[in-house]
CSV table of C-alpha atoms in Angstrom, one decimal:
chain,number,residue,atom,x,y,z
U,1,UNK,CA,103.1,-56.7,-207.9
U,2,UNK,CA,102.9,-55.3,-211.4
U,3,UNK,CA,103.4,-58.7,-212.9
U,4,UNK,CA,100.8,-60.7,-210.9
U,5,UNK,CA,97.8,-61.6,-213.2
U,6,UNK,CA,94.9,-59.1,-213.1
U,7,UNK,CA,92.5,-61.4,-211.2
U,8,UNK,CA,95.2,-62.1,-208.6
U,9,UNK,CA,95.8,-58.4,-208.1
U,10,UNK,CA,92.1,-57.8,-207.7
U,11,UNK,CA,91.8,-60.7,-205.2
U,12,UNK,CA,94.7,-59.3,-203.1
U,13,UNK,CA,93.1,-55.8,-203.2
U,14,UNK,CA,89.8,-57.2,-202.0
U,15,UNK,CA,91.3,-59.3,-199.3
U,16,UNK,CA,93.4,-56.3,-198.1
U,17,UNK,CA,90.1,-54.5,-197.3
U,18,UNK,CA,89.1,-57.0,-194.7
U,19,UNK,CA,89.6,-55.9,-191.1
U,20,UNK,CA,92.8,-57.3,-189.6
U,21,UNK,CA,94.5,-57.7,-193.0
U,22,UNK,CA,96.7,-55.3,-194.9
U,23,UNK,CA,98.4,-55.6,-198.3
U,24,UNK,CA,101.2,-57.8,-197.0
U,25,UNK,CA,99.0,-60.3,-195.1
U,26,UNK,CA,96.5,-60.3,-198.0
U,27,UNK,CA,99.3,-61.4,-200.4
U,28,UNK,CA,100.4,-64.0,-197.9
U,29,UNK,CA,96.8,-65.3,-197.5
U,30,UNK,CA,96.2,-65.4,-201.3
U,31,UNK,CA,99.4,-67.4,-202.0
U,32,UNK,CA,98.5,-69.8,-199.1
U,33,UNK,CA,95.1,-70.3,-200.7
U,34,UNK,CA,96.5,-71.0,-204.1
U,35,UNK,CA,98.6,-73.8,-202.5
U,36,UNK,CA,95.5,-75.2,-200.9
U,37,UNK,CA,93.2,-74.7,-203.9
U,38,UNK,CA,90.9,-77.7,-203.5
U,39,UNK,CA,90.8,-77.8,-199.7
U,40,UNK,CA,90.5,-74.1,-199.0
U,41,UNK,CA,90.2,-71.7,-202.0
U,42,UNK,CA,87.3,-73.3,-203.9
U,43,UNK,CA,85.2,-74.1,-200.8
U,44,UNK,CA,85.8,-70.5,-199.6
U,45,UNK,CA,84.7,-69.1,-202.9
U,46,UNK,CA,81.5,-71.3,-202.9
U,47,UNK,CA,80.7,-70.6,-199.2
U,48,UNK,CA,81.2,-66.9,-199.6
U,49,UNK,CA,78.8,-66.9,-202.6
U,50,UNK,CA,76.2,-68.9,-200.7
U,51,UNK,CA,76.4,-66.7,-197.6
U,52,UNK,CA,76.3,-63.5,-199.8
U,53,UNK,CA,73.1,-64.8,-201.4
U,54,UNK,CA,71.3,-66.4,-198.4
U,55,UNK,CA,72.2,-64.7,-195.2
U,56,UNK,CA,69.9,-61.9,-194.1
U,57,UNK,CA,68.8,-60.0,-191.0
U,58,UNK,CA,66.0,-61.4,-188.9
U,59,UNK,CA,62.9,-59.2,-189.3
U,60,UNK,CA,62.2,-59.4,-185.6
U,61,UNK,CA,65.5,-59.1,-183.8
U,62,UNK,CA,68.2,-58.2,-186.4
U,63,UNK,CA,70.2,-61.4,-185.9
U,64,UNK,CA,71.6,-63.1,-189.0
U,65,UNK,CA,69.9,-66.1,-190.5
U,66,UNK,CA,68.6,-67.6,-193.7
U,67,UNK,CA,64.9,-67.0,-193.2
U,68,UNK,CA,62.6,-64.1,-192.2
U,69,UNK,CA,62.9,-65.3,-188.6
U,70,UNK,CA,66.3,-66.2,-187.2
U,71,UNK,CA,66.9,-69.6,-185.5
U,72,UNK,CA,66.7,-68.0,-182.0
U,73,UNK,CA,63.4,-66.1,-182.6
U,74,UNK,CA,62.0,-69.3,-184.2
U,75,UNK,CA,63.1,-71.7,-181.5
U,76,UNK,CA,60.4,-73.1,-179.1
U,77,UNK,CA,63.2,-73.7,-176.5
U,78,UNK,CA,63.9,-70.0,-176.0
U,79,UNK,CA,61.7,-68.3,-173.4
U,80,UNK,CA,59.7,-65.2,-174.2
U,81,UNK,CA,59.7,-63.0,-171.2
U,82,UNK,CA,63.4,-61.8,-171.3
U,83,UNK,CA,64.9,-59.7,-174.0
U,84,UNK,CA,68.7,-59.2,-174.2
U,85,UNK,CA,69.7,-56.0,-176.1
U,86,UNK,CA,73.1,-56.1,-177.8
U,87,UNK,CA,74.8,-53.7,-180.1
U,88,UNK,CA,75.9,-56.1,-182.8
U,89,UNK,CA,75.6,-59.7,-184.0
U,90,UNK,CA,79.1,-60.4,-182.7
U,91,UNK,CA,77.9,-59.5,-179.2
U,92,UNK,CA,75.0,-61.9,-179.6
U,93,UNK,CA,77.4,-64.6,-180.6
U,94,UNK,CA,79.6,-63.8,-177.5
U,95,UNK,CA,76.5,-64.1,-175.2
U,96,UNK,CA,75.6,-67.4,-176.9
U,97,UNK,CA,79.1,-68.7,-176.3
U,98,UNK,CA,78.6,-68.0,-172.6
U,99,UNK,CA,75.5,-70.2,-172.9
U,100,UNK,CA,73.7,-68.9,-169.9
U,101,UNK,CA,70.9,-66.8,-171.4
U,102,UNK,CA,67.8,-68.6,-172.6
U,103,UNK,CA,65.6,-65.8,-173.7
U,104,UNK,CA,65.6,-63.9,-177.0
U,105,UNK,CA,67.7,-61.1,-178.4
U,106,UNK,CA,67.4,-57.7,-179.9
U,107,UNK,CA,70.3,-56.4,-182.0
U,108,UNK,CA,70.4,-52.6,-182.2
U,109,UNK,CA,72.9,-52.5,-185.1
U,110,UNK,CA,75.1,-49.9,-183.4
U,111,UNK,CA,75.0,-47.2,-180.7
U,112,UNK,CA,73.6,-43.8,-180.5
U,113,UNK,CA,76.2,-41.3,-181.5
U,114,UNK,CA,75.8,-37.5,-181.8
U,115,UNK,CA,79.1,-37.2,-183.6
U,116,UNK,CA,78.1,-39.7,-186.3
U,117,UNK,CA,74.5,-38.4,-186.4
U,118,UNK,CA,73.1,-41.8,-185.3
U,119,UNK,CA,69.8,-41.3,-183.5
U,120,UNK,CA,67.2,-43.9,-182.3
U,121,UNK,CA,65.6,-44.1,-185.8
U,122,UNK,CA,68.9,-45.3,-187.3
U,123,UNK,CA,69.0,-48.2,-184.8
U,124,UNK,CA,66.4,-50.8,-184.0
U,125,UNK,CA,65.2,-48.8,-181.0
U,126,UNK,CA,61.6,-48.1,-182.1
U,127,UNK,CA,61.2,-51.8,-183.0
U,128,UNK,CA,62.6,-52.7,-179.5
U,129,UNK,CA,60.0,-50.5,-177.8
U,130,UNK,CA,57.2,-52.1,-179.9
U,131,UNK,CA,58.5,-55.6,-179.1
U,132,UNK,CA,58.5,-55.0,-175.4
U,133,UNK,CA,54.8,-54.1,-175.6
U,134,UNK,CA,53.7,-56.8,-178.1
U,135,UNK,CA,55.6,-59.7,-176.6
U,136,UNK,CA,54.7,-59.1,-173.0
U,137,UNK,CA,58.4,-58.8,-172.0
U,138,UNK,CA,59.0,-58.7,-168.2
U,139,UNK,CA,62.7,-57.9,-168.3
U,140,UNK,CA,65.0,-56.1,-170.7
U,141,UNK,CA,68.7,-57.0,-170.1
U,142,UNK,CA,71.0,-54.3,-171.6
U,143,UNK,CA,74.2,-56.1,-172.7
U,144,UNK,CA,75.8,-53.1,-174.3
U,145,UNK,CA,79.5,-52.5,-174.5
U,146,UNK,CA,81.0,-50.6,-171.5
U,147,UNK,CA,82.0,-47.7,-173.7
U,148,UNK,CA,80.8,-44.2,-173.6
U,149,UNK,CA,78.5,-44.6,-176.6
U,150,UNK,CA,77.2,-48.0,-175.3
U,151,UNK,CA,76.4,-46.5,-171.9
U,152,UNK,CA,74.7,-43.5,-173.4
U,153,UNK,CA,72.5,-45.8,-175.5
U,154,UNK,CA,71.7,-48.0,-172.4
U,155,UNK,CA,70.5,-44.9,-170.5
U,156,UNK,CA,68.4,-43.7,-173.4
U,157,UNK,CA,66.7,-47.1,-173.7
U,158,UNK,CA,66.2,-47.4,-170.0
U,159,UNK,CA,64.5,-44.0,-170.0
U,160,UNK,CA,62.0,-45.1,-172.7
U,161,UNK,CA,61.1,-48.3,-170.9
U,162,UNK,CA,59.3,-47.3,-167.7
U,163,UNK,CA,56.8,-50.2,-167.4
U,164,UNK,CA,59.3,-53.0,-167.5
U,165,UNK,CA,62.3,-54.2,-165.4
U,166,UNK,CA,65.5,-53.0,-167.1
U,167,UNK,CA,68.8,-54.5,-166.0
U,168,UNK,CA,72.4,-54.3,-167.3
U,169,UNK,CA,75.4,-56.6,-167.1
U,170,UNK,CA,77.4,-56.3,-163.9
U,171,UNK,CA,80.7,-54.5,-164.1
U,172,UNK,CA,83.7,-55.7,-162.1
U,173,UNK,CA,86.8,-57.8,-162.2
U,174,UNK,CA,86.9,-60.3,-165.1
U,175,UNK,CA,87.3,-64.0,-164.2
U,176,UNK,CA,91.0,-64.6,-164.0
U,177,UNK,CA,91.7,-60.9,-164.0
U,178,UNK,CA,94.7,-59.5,-162.1
U,179,UNK,CA,94.1,-56.2,-160.3
U,180,UNK,CA,97.5,-54.9,-161.3
U,181,UNK,CA,96.5,-55.1,-165.0
U,182,UNK,CA,93.0,-53.6,-164.6
U,183,UNK,CA,92.2,-50.0,-165.3
U,184,UNK,CA,91.1,-47.7,-162.4
U,185,UNK,CA,87.6,-47.4,-163.6
U,186,UNK,CA,87.0,-51.2,-163.5
U,187,UNK,CA,88.5,-51.4,-160.0
U,188,UNK,CA,86.3,-48.6,-158.8
U,189,UNK,CA,83.2,-50.2,-160.3
U,190,UNK,CA,84.1,-53.5,-158.7
U,191,UNK,CA,84.6,-51.9,-155.3
U,192,UNK,CA,81.3,-50.0,-155.4
U,193,UNK,CA,79.5,-53.1,-156.4
U,194,UNK,CA,81.2,-55.3,-153.8
U,195,UNK,CA,79.3,-58.2,-152.4
U,196,UNK,CA,78.9,-59.9,-149.0
U,197,UNK,CA,80.7,-63.2,-149.0
M,1,UNK,CA,78.4,-69.5,-182.4
M,2,UNK,CA,76.0,-72.4,-182.0
M,3,UNK,CA,73.2,-70.2,-183.4
M,4,UNK,CA,74.9,-68.8,-186.5
M,5,UNK,CA,73.5,-70.4,-189.7
M,6,UNK,CA,75.5,-73.4,-190.9
M,7,UNK,CA,76.9,-71.6,-194.0
M,8,UNK,CA,78.0,-68.8,-191.8
M,9,UNK,CA,79.8,-71.2,-189.4
M,10,UNK,CA,81.5,-72.9,-192.4
M,11,UNK,CA,82.6,-69.6,-193.8
M,12,UNK,CA,84.1,-68.5,-190.4
M,13,UNK,CA,85.9,-71.9,-190.1
M,14,UNK,CA,87.4,-71.5,-193.6
M,15,UNK,CA,88.4,-67.9,-193.0
M,16,UNK,CA,90.0,-68.8,-189.7
M,17,UNK,CA,92.4,-71.2,-191.6
M,18,UNK,CA,94.0,-68.3,-193.5
M,19,UNK,CA,97.4,-67.2,-192.2
M,20,UNK,CA,97.1,-64.2,-190.0
M,21,UNK,CA,93.5,-64.8,-189.0
M,22,UNK,CA,92.1,-66.7,-186.0
M,23,UNK,CA,88.5,-67.5,-185.0
M,24,UNK,CA,87.9,-64.1,-183.6
M,25,UNK,CA,89.3,-62.1,-186.5
M,26,UNK,CA,87.5,-64.5,-188.9
M,27,UNK,CA,84.2,-63.7,-187.2
M,28,UNK,CA,85.0,-60.0,-187.4
M,29,UNK,CA,85.9,-60.2,-191.1
M,30,UNK,CA,82.8,-62.2,-192.0
M,31,UNK,CA,80.4,-59.7,-190.2
M,32,UNK,CA,82.3,-56.9,-192.0
M,33,UNK,CA,81.8,-58.6,-195.3
M,34,UNK,CA,78.1,-59.1,-194.7
M,35,UNK,CA,77.7,-55.4,-194.1
M,36,UNK,CA,79.5,-54.7,-197.4
M,37,UNK,CA,77.8,-57.4,-199.4
M,38,UNK,CA,77.6,-55.8,-202.9
M,39,UNK,CA,80.9,-54.0,-202.6
M,40,UNK,CA,83.1,-56.6,-201.0
M,41,UNK,CA,81.6,-60.1,-200.4
M,42,UNK,CA,80.1,-60.9,-203.8
M,43,UNK,CA,83.2,-59.5,-205.7
M,44,UNK,CA,85.4,-61.5,-203.4
M,45,UNK,CA,83.5,-64.7,-204.0
M,46,UNK,CA,83.6,-64.2,-207.7
M,47,UNK,CA,87.3,-63.3,-207.9
M,48,UNK,CA,88.2,-66.2,-205.6
M,49,UNK,CA,86.4,-68.6,-207.9
M,50,UNK,CA,88.1,-67.1,-211.0
M,51,UNK,CA,91.5,-67.3,-209.5
M,52,UNK,CA,91.0,-70.8,-208.2
M,53,UNK,CA,90.0,-71.8,-211.8
M,54,UNK,CA,92.5,-69.8,-213.9
M,55,UNK,CA,95.7,-69.3,-212.0
M,56,UNK,CA,98.5,-71.8,-212.5
M,57,UNK,CA,102.3,-72.1,-212.3
M,58,UNK,CA,104.4,-71.1,-215.3
M,59,UNK,CA,105.9,-74.2,-216.9
M,60,UNK,CA,109.2,-72.5,-217.3
M,61,UNK,CA,109.8,-70.5,-214.1
M,62,UNK,CA,107.1,-71.5,-211.6
M,63,UNK,CA,105.7,-67.9,-211.3
M,64,UNK,CA,101.9,-67.6,-211.2
M,65,UNK,CA,99.9,-66.7,-214.3
M,66,UNK,CA,97.0,-67.7,-216.4
M,67,UNK,CA,98.8,-69.3,-219.3
M,68,UNK,CA,101.5,-71.9,-219.8
M,69,UNK,CA,104.1,-69.1,-219.8
M,70,UNK,CA,103.8,-66.4,-217.2
M,71,UNK,CA,103.8,-62.7,-218.2
M,72,UNK,CA,107.5,-62.3,-217.3
M,73,UNK,CA,108.8,-65.3,-219.2
M,74,UNK,CA,106.6,-64.2,-222.1
M,75,UNK,CA,107.6,-60.5,-222.1
M,76,UNK,CA,109.9,-59.4,-224.9
M,77,UNK,CA,111.1,-56.6,-222.6
M,78,UNK,CA,112.9,-58.9,-220.2
M,79,UNK,CA,116.5,-59.7,-221.0
M,80,UNK,CA,117.5,-63.4,-221.3
M,81,UNK,CA,121.0,-63.5,-219.9
M,82,UNK,CA,120.3,-63.1,-216.2
M,83,UNK,CA,118.3,-65.4,-214.1
M,84,UNK,CA,117.1,-64.4,-210.6
M,85,UNK,CA,116.5,-67.5,-208.3
M,86,UNK,CA,113.9,-66.9,-205.6
M,87,UNK,CA,112.3,-69.3,-203.0
M,88,UNK,CA,108.7,-68.4,-203.6
M,89,UNK,CA,106.3,-66.2,-205.7
M,90,UNK,CA,106.0,-63.7,-202.8
M,91,UNK,CA,109.8,-63.1,-203.1
M,92,UNK,CA,109.4,-62.6,-206.9
M,93,UNK,CA,106.8,-60.0,-206.2
M,94,UNK,CA,109.1,-58.3,-203.7
M,95,UNK,CA,111.9,-58.2,-206.3
M,96,UNK,CA,109.4,-56.8,-208.9
M,97,UNK,CA,108.3,-54.1,-206.4
M,98,UNK,CA,111.9,-53.0,-206.1
M,99,UNK,CA,111.8,-52.7,-209.9
M,100,UNK,CA,115.5,-52.9,-210.6
M,101,UNK,CA,115.9,-56.4,-212.1
M,102,UNK,CA,115.1,-56.7,-215.8
M,103,UNK,CA,116.0,-60.3,-216.4
M,104,UNK,CA,113.9,-63.4,-215.8
M,105,UNK,CA,113.1,-65.5,-212.7
M,106,UNK,CA,113.2,-69.0,-211.5
M,107,UNK,CA,111.0,-69.9,-208.5
M,108,UNK,CA,112.3,-72.8,-206.5
M,109,UNK,CA,109.1,-73.5,-204.6
M,110,UNK,CA,110.9,-73.7,-201.2
M,111,UNK,CA,114.3,-74.5,-199.8
M,112,UNK,CA,116.3,-77.7,-199.3
M,113,UNK,CA,115.5,-79.1,-195.9
M,114,UNK,CA,116.9,-82.3,-194.4
M,115,UNK,CA,114.4,-82.1,-191.6
M,116,UNK,CA,111.4,-82.0,-193.9
M,117,UNK,CA,113.0,-84.4,-196.4
M,118,UNK,CA,113.0,-81.8,-199.2
M,119,UNK,CA,115.8,-82.6,-201.7
M,120,UNK,CA,116.7,-81.0,-205.0
M,121,UNK,CA,114.1,-83.1,-206.9
M,122,UNK,CA,111.3,-81.7,-204.7
M,123,UNK,CA,112.2,-78.2,-205.8
M,124,UNK,CA,112.7,-76.7,-209.3
M,125,UNK,CA,116.4,-77.2,-209.1
M,126,UNK,CA,116.9,-79.8,-211.9
M,127,UNK,CA,114.8,-77.5,-214.1
M,128,UNK,CA,117.0,-74.5,-213.2
M,129,UNK,CA,120.2,-76.4,-214.2
M,130,UNK,CA,118.6,-77.3,-217.5
M,131,UNK,CA,117.5,-73.6,-218.1
M,132,UNK,CA,120.9,-72.3,-217.4
M,133,UNK,CA,122.3,-74.5,-220.2
M,134,UNK,CA,119.3,-74.1,-222.7
M,135,UNK,CA,118.9,-70.3,-222.4
M,136,UNK,CA,122.6,-69.4,-222.5
M,137,UNK,CA,122.4,-67.7,-219.1
M,138,UNK,CA,125.5,-65.7,-218.2
M,139,UNK,CA,124.6,-64.8,-214.6
M,140,UNK,CA,122.5,-66.5,-211.9
M,141,UNK,CA,121.5,-64.2,-209.1
M,142,UNK,CA,120.6,-66.1,-205.9
M,143,UNK,CA,117.9,-64.0,-204.1
M,144,UNK,CA,117.2,-66.5,-201.4
M,145,UNK,CA,116.2,-65.6,-197.9
M,146,UNK,CA,119.1,-65.0,-195.5
M,147,UNK,CA,117.9,-68.0,-193.3
M,148,UNK,CA,119.8,-71.2,-192.6
M,149,UNK,CA,117.8,-73.2,-195.2
M,150,UNK,CA,118.0,-70.4,-197.7
M,151,UNK,CA,121.7,-70.2,-197.5
M,152,UNK,CA,122.2,-74.0,-197.6
M,153,UNK,CA,120.1,-74.0,-200.8
M,154,UNK,CA,122.2,-71.1,-202.2
M,155,UNK,CA,125.4,-73.0,-201.6
M,156,UNK,CA,124.0,-76.2,-203.1
M,157,UNK,CA,123.0,-74.4,-206.3
M,158,UNK,CA,126.3,-72.5,-206.6
M,159,UNK,CA,128.1,-75.9,-206.4
M,160,UNK,CA,126.0,-77.3,-209.3
M,161,UNK,CA,126.7,-74.2,-211.5
M,162,UNK,CA,130.4,-74.2,-212.3
M,163,UNK,CA,130.3,-72.8,-215.8
M,164,UNK,CA,128.3,-69.6,-215.1
M,165,UNK,CA,128.7,-66.5,-212.9
M,166,UNK,CA,126.7,-67.0,-209.7
M,167,UNK,CA,126.1,-64.0,-207.4
M,168,UNK,CA,123.9,-63.4,-204.4
M,169,UNK,CA,122.2,-60.4,-202.9
M,170,UNK,CA,124.5,-58.2,-200.7
M,171,UNK,CA,124.0,-58.4,-197.0
M,172,UNK,CA,124.3,-55.4,-194.8
M,173,UNK,CA,122.4,-52.6,-193.0
M,174,UNK,CA,118.9,-52.1,-194.5
M,175,UNK,CA,118.1,-48.6,-195.9
M,176,UNK,CA,116.8,-46.5,-193.0
M,177,UNK,CA,118.0,-49.2,-190.5
M,178,UNK,CA,119.3,-48.2,-187.1
M,179,UNK,CA,122.3,-50.0,-185.8
M,180,UNK,CA,120.9,-50.3,-182.3
M,181,UNK,CA,118.0,-52.3,-183.6
M,182,UNK,CA,120.0,-54.7,-185.8
M,183,UNK,CA,121.1,-58.1,-184.8
M,184,UNK,CA,124.8,-58.9,-184.4
M,185,UNK,CA,125.0,-61.1,-187.5
M,186,UNK,CA,123.8,-58.3,-189.8
M,187,UNK,CA,126.3,-55.8,-188.3
M,188,UNK,CA,129.1,-58.3,-188.6
M,189,UNK,CA,128.2,-59.0,-192.3
M,190,UNK,CA,127.9,-55.2,-193.0
M,191,UNK,CA,131.3,-54.6,-191.4
M,192,UNK,CA,133.0,-57.4,-193.4
M,193,UNK,CA,131.5,-56.2,-196.6
M,194,UNK,CA,132.3,-52.5,-195.9
M,195,UNK,CA,133.0,-50.3,-198.9
M,196,UNK,CA,135.4,-47.4,-199.6
M,197,UNK,CA,133.5,-44.1,-199.7
């Protein structure tokens, strides 16, 4: 690549730092964009610049938006009594795609991790505890990932919230899931939580 | 994703159109960039804009550069007698990474394809024939992909160039390649082209 123009090399280096792309796929993506300059490359440059300048974290819940309050916190359609706690904005989007939950969110910004020295203060846990008191929340739904760190965080938060109902997402067989392809832990959890038909 | 800000949704849609990325990996890449705003997102927006405005095809060979002549065509260090014909700029970059070839290039911009109605005029083939005459070329090295379309194109070009030596890259076992993992065609080609030790 010694003979690609400097800007082009910089662009490939930057693209290669995105998750899911490496040097080879970054080169491919850049050449593809150059072929679709007006339809893809210029709009992408503009939109990237706009998002970099305008998008910020909601002061209340940590979701992304363009104002101090995100669209969900600001919406009169969302009920106030239920708070759904997620690790990251991508999890909030996943919950929204499911489309069932009508309350508000609280994005922690990660999980507790002794290894990485991430304690409650590094996350939005103190703010969560304040919100539960201030917003007269009746139920906190912990929608954290079913990983070790996620479950540790869930237990820590549940311990801090004694005056309010704390629930978590059910664990079991995914819709369309085949038992043969599921791990033992999931099958055990689904068996323990079996329901009367 | 109904609750992501409009710009953010546009950005994810645009990113998802890049080769190698889909909706899920585009979301992941965008959230990653927002976390690395100053180090990645803003530089990427700037560099994309610069490349979209400055990079163009070399008038002689079709390589990408910022001037009428690309760095290779313009370099006094590159010899004039040999011309290496490649399908695309990515192939030129691959040849340059190998670092052995010291002549100049000619980028066809694709391959002949009856199915897609791509004839010689849609590619830089007429310009190649003119260059061979004008630049007193003594050897044309066809470094086209070993695909059906690539080889058809190679044979077409070889037919047009009767007054000059035309060669093509050797076919055989790749360096480090294991016979067990190679296709039959490659093994047959390597056997036919076997060399005395």
